[in-house]
Tab-separated table of C-alpha atoms in Angstrom:
chain	number	residue	atom	x	y	z
A	291	MET	CA	101.639	122.819	99.846
A	292	ALA	CA	100.482	119.562	98.154
A	293	PHE	CA	98.623	116.644	99.678
A	294	THR	CA	100.508	114.483	102.167
A	295	PHE	CA	100.137	110.774	101.444
A	296	SER	CA	101.852	107.864	103.187
A	297	SER	CA	105.182	106.591	101.869
A	298	GLY	CA	103.446	103.527	100.434
A	299	SER	CA	100.813	105.494	98.553
A	300	LEU	CA	100.160	104.516	94.948
A	301	LEU	CA	99.355	108.106	93.958
A	302	THR	CA	101.187	111.406	94.077
A	303	SER	CA	99.651	114.747	94.931
A	304	ALA	CA	100.260	115.974	91.368
A	305	GLN	CA	98.539	112.955	89.788
A	306	LEU	CA	95.444	113.374	91.935
A	307	SER	CA	95.286	117.140	91.418
A	308	LYS	CA	95.557	116.908	87.636
A	309	PHE	CA	93.178	113.976	87.155
A	310	VAL	CA	90.432	115.011	89.567
A	311	PHE	CA	90.688	118.784	89.874
A	312	ASN	CA	92.397	119.739	86.578
A	313	CYS	CA	95.161	121.741	88.254
A	314	ASN	CA	98.759	121.269	89.368
A	315	ASP	CA	98.077	121.442	93.114
A	316	ALA	CA	94.515	121.220	94.377
A	317	THR	CA	95.559	122.378	97.843
A	318	THR	CA	96.492	125.841	96.516
A	319	ASP	CA	95.273	126.359	92.937
A	320	LEU	CA	91.480	126.119	93.170
A	321	THR	CA	89.303	129.218	92.980
A	322	THR	CA	87.359	127.917	95.966
A	323	PRO	CA	90.029	126.522	98.308
A	324	LEU	CA	89.590	123.074	99.779
A	325	THR	CA	88.837	123.120	103.481
A	326	THR	CA	91.092	121.408	106.010
A	327	GLN	CA	88.405	118.762	106.446
A	328	VAL	CA	88.253	118.002	102.720
A	329	ILE	CA	92.055	117.813	102.464
A	330	PHE	CA	92.079	115.397	105.409
A	331	SER	CA	89.372	113.295	103.730
A	332	ILE	CA	91.321	113.158	100.461
A	333	GLU	CA	94.552	112.114	102.164
A	334	LEU	CA	92.756	109.463	104.209
A	335	MET	CA	90.969	108.078	101.154
A	336	VAL	CA	94.098	107.864	99.011
A	337	ASP	CA	95.982	105.932	101.692
A	338	ALA	CA	92.977	103.634	102.239
A	339	ILE	CA	92.582	103.006	98.489
A	340	SER	CA	96.289	102.203	98.204
A	341	THR	CA	95.824	99.564	100.911
A	342	GLN	CA	92.680	98.201	99.203
A	343	ILE	CA	94.527	97.766	95.919
A	344	LYS	CA	97.568	96.147	97.550
A	345	ASN	CA	95.302	93.698	99.350
A	346	TYR	CA	93.461	92.900	96.122
A	347	VAL	CA	96.612	92.095	94.147
A	348	ASP	CA	98.324	90.617	97.242
A	349	SER	CA	101.444	92.692	96.672
A	350	SER	CA	103.083	95.816	98.096
A	351	ILE	CA	103.580	97.030	94.478
A	352	VAL	CA	106.100	99.763	95.432
A	353	ALA	CA	109.712	98.542	95.305
A	354	ALA	CA	111.249	97.822	98.707
A	355	SER	CA	113.446	95.348	100.571
A	356	PHE	CA	111.720	92.391	102.225
A	357	THR	CA	112.867	89.760	104.709
A	358	GLU	CA	110.858	86.537	104.816
A	359	VAL	CA	111.262	83.296	106.740
A	360	TRP	CA	109.776	80.170	105.168
A	361	ASP	CA	109.211	76.551	106.081
A	362	GLY	CA	111.366	74.105	104.138
A	363	ALA	CA	110.002	71.115	102.233
A	364	ALA	CA	113.037	69.775	100.351
A	365	SER	CA	111.951	71.823	97.359
A	366	ASP	CA	114.041	73.169	94.489
A	367	GLU	CA	111.861	76.281	94.208
A	368	LEU	CA	110.683	79.085	96.484
A	369	VAL	CA	108.005	81.640	95.625
A	370	PRO	CA	108.341	84.781	97.803
A	371	ARG	CA	105.285	86.830	98.697
A	372	GLU	CA	106.261	89.970	96.775
A	373	ARG	CA	106.672	90.463	93.043
A	374	PRO	CA	108.238	91.226	90.687
A	375	ILE	CA	111.563	90.137	92.209
A	376	ASN	CA	114.303	92.615	91.327
A	377	SER	CA	117.272	91.233	93.230
A	378	ILE	CA	118.264	88.767	95.954
A	379	SER	CA	120.392	90.058	98.829
A	380	SER	CA	120.804	86.754	100.655
A	381	ILE	CA	119.354	83.278	101.145
A	382	LYS	CA	120.130	81.278	104.278
A	383	PHE	CA	119.254	77.735	105.319
A	384	SER	CA	119.175	77.074	109.054
A	385	GLY	CA	119.838	73.622	110.438
A	386	SER	CA	117.484	74.152	113.367
A	387	GLY	CA	115.351	77.023	114.592
A	388	SER	CA	115.019	80.428	112.983
A	389	ASP	CA	118.212	82.114	114.257
A	390	PHE	CA	120.011	83.014	111.049
A	391	SER	CA	122.657	85.306	112.548
A	392	LEU	CA	125.395	82.638	112.474
A	393	VAL	CA	124.289	80.934	109.268
A	394	ASP	CA	126.340	81.276	106.066
A	395	VAL	CA	124.755	82.897	103.030
A	396	LEU	CA	123.937	80.509	100.210
A	397	PRO	CA	126.338	81.025	97.267
A	398	VAL	CA	124.838	82.948	94.354
A	399	SER	CA	125.794	80.070	92.069
A	400	SER	CA	123.288	77.887	93.981
A	401	TYR	CA	120.201	79.615	92.655
A	402	THR	CA	118.645	81.754	89.964
A	403	PHE	CA	115.425	83.761	89.919
A	404	ASP	CA	112.840	85.356	87.679
A	405	ARG	CA	110.067	87.857	88.392
A	406	TYR	CA	108.096	85.437	90.539
A	407	ALA	CA	110.246	82.618	91.924
A	408	ILE	CA	113.669	81.472	93.103
A	409	LYS	CA	114.971	78.277	91.497
A	410	PHE	CA	117.720	76.320	93.271
A	411	LEU	CA	120.477	74.754	91.175
A	412	ASN	CA	122.990	71.899	91.310
A	413	GLY	CA	120.863	69.662	93.500
A	414	VAL	CA	120.308	72.290	96.208
A	415	ARG	CA	117.025	71.850	98.077
A	416	THR	CA	115.433	73.699	100.958
A	417	PRO	CA	115.806	71.896	104.309
A	418	MET	CA	112.846	70.049	105.798
A	419	GLY	CA	111.273	71.826	108.758
A	420	ARG	CA	109.549	74.936	110.013
A	421	SER	CA	111.100	78.418	109.650
A	422	LEU	CA	114.396	77.153	108.247
A	423	VAL	CA	114.704	79.360	105.144
A	424	GLN	CA	115.408	83.099	105.229
A	425	VAL	CA	115.243	85.221	102.087
A	426	ILE	CA	116.167	88.917	101.890
A	427	TYR	CA	115.260	90.409	98.545
A	428	ASN	CA	114.062	93.512	96.705
A	429	ALA	CA	110.744	93.385	94.861
A	430	GLY	CA	108.161	95.728	93.408
A	431	TYR	CA	108.049	98.524	90.859
A	432	SER	CA	110.397	101.524	90.998
A	433	SER	CA	107.492	103.582	89.672
A	434	VAL	CA	103.842	102.566	89.991
A	435	PRO	CA	102.575	101.204	86.623
A	436	ASN	CA	100.186	103.527	84.816
A	437	ASP	CA	97.259	101.095	84.869
A	438	ILE	CA	97.536	100.795	88.665
A	439	VAL	CA	97.689	104.595	88.939
A	440	LEU	CA	94.562	104.849	86.787
A	441	ALA	CA	92.828	102.201	88.913
A	442	ALA	CA	93.585	104.169	92.088
A	443	LEU	CA	92.384	107.431	90.532
A	444	LEU	CA	89.121	105.896	89.305
A	445	GLN	CA	88.467	104.328	92.704
A	446	PHE	CA	89.164	107.666	94.398
A	447	GLN	CA	86.903	109.526	91.984
A	448	TRP	CA	84.042	107.150	92.746
A	449	GLY	CA	84.604	107.183	96.508
A	450	PHE	CA	85.016	110.950	96.724
A	451	ARG	CA	81.678	111.417	95.019
A	452	GLN	CA	80.014	109.256	97.668
A	453	ILE	CA	80.876	111.697	100.451
A	454	GLY	CA	79.552	114.636	98.453
A	455	LYS	CA	82.808	116.492	97.947
A	456	GLY	CA	84.561	117.789	94.858
A	457	ASP	CA	83.862	119.828	91.760
A	458	ALA	CA	82.414	119.058	88.351
A	459	PHE	CA	85.277	116.689	87.530
A	460	VAL	CA	84.149	114.440	90.375
A	461	GLY	CA	80.781	112.723	90.216
A	462	ILE	CA	80.311	112.401	86.482
A	463	LYS	CA	78.340	109.181	86.022
A	464	SER	CA	77.543	109.532	82.349
A	465	ILE	CA	78.581	111.886	79.575
A	466	SER	CA	77.408	112.684	76.073
A	467	LYS	CA	79.921	114.021	73.580
A	468	MET	CA	79.637	114.348	69.811
A	469	GLY	CA	76.505	112.220	69.798
A	470	GLU	CA	78.076	109.389	71.808
A	471	HIS	CA	76.753	108.493	75.268
A	472	GLN	CA	78.919	106.714	77.842
A	473	THR	CA	77.996	105.500	81.319
A	474	LYS	CA	80.605	104.616	83.909
A	475	ASP	CA	80.580	101.264	85.732
A	476	ASP	CA	79.785	102.009	89.386
A	477	THR	CA	79.231	98.411	90.468
A	478	ILE	CA	81.358	97.103	93.305
A	479	GLY	CA	83.521	93.995	93.143
A	480	GLU	CA	85.939	92.415	95.593
A	481	TYR	CA	87.557	94.416	98.395
A	482	ALA	CA	84.976	97.208	97.831
A	483	LEU	CA	86.655	98.061	94.521
A	484	ARG	CA	84.702	99.005	91.413
A	485	GLN	CA	84.556	96.299	88.783
A	486	GLU	CA	86.342	98.418	86.175
A	487	VAL	CA	89.093	99.009	88.756
A	488	CYS	CA	89.347	95.268	89.369
A	489	GLY	CA	89.657	94.766	85.619
A	490	LEU	CA	92.702	97.038	85.523
A	491	LEU	CA	94.267	95.238	88.486
A	492	ASN	CA	93.574	91.619	87.527
A	493	PRO	CA	96.813	91.219	85.466
A	494	TYR	CA	98.778	91.893	88.663
A	495	GLN	CA	97.156	89.124	90.704
């Protein structure tokens, strides 16, 4: 059956099942089956946590195509909203207004790009004015990086405990093993994310 998460989710059903419930599919494999209400709560939380994390790092994270229209300021550089940039489909400069349907695509030889920015070459500059630059590009990760996956799982584990659901794998605040005692960080940082989660995400800001 598997959990049903949104297309932009940062977690898969298998990742959540293995990390939290120690099984391949928590919707079918548990000795005590999850109720419809609990499954709904899990799916809602995972989608909400994915949004929290994307807002925190100010990025969609998952690779996709984006179309953005920018103001021009006679600049030789443009920094799109999404990252990392994987490819550029087209860049257009409009002489007036934001109707780009009849505007020629900027030659590829006129620019280069790295993970974060587009750099214009050979004296090319963006035009001066509002909504005169259109960029269509692909950005994001083809697979969600492991540290972001871990951040989402830790945030879910903490949040799921707060509503009183789950088994012994959920809700462990401190453990003692082989004479060593460890306590998890349950303090909350920005965007209602745990501080240890924020620490995992900070390199992506």
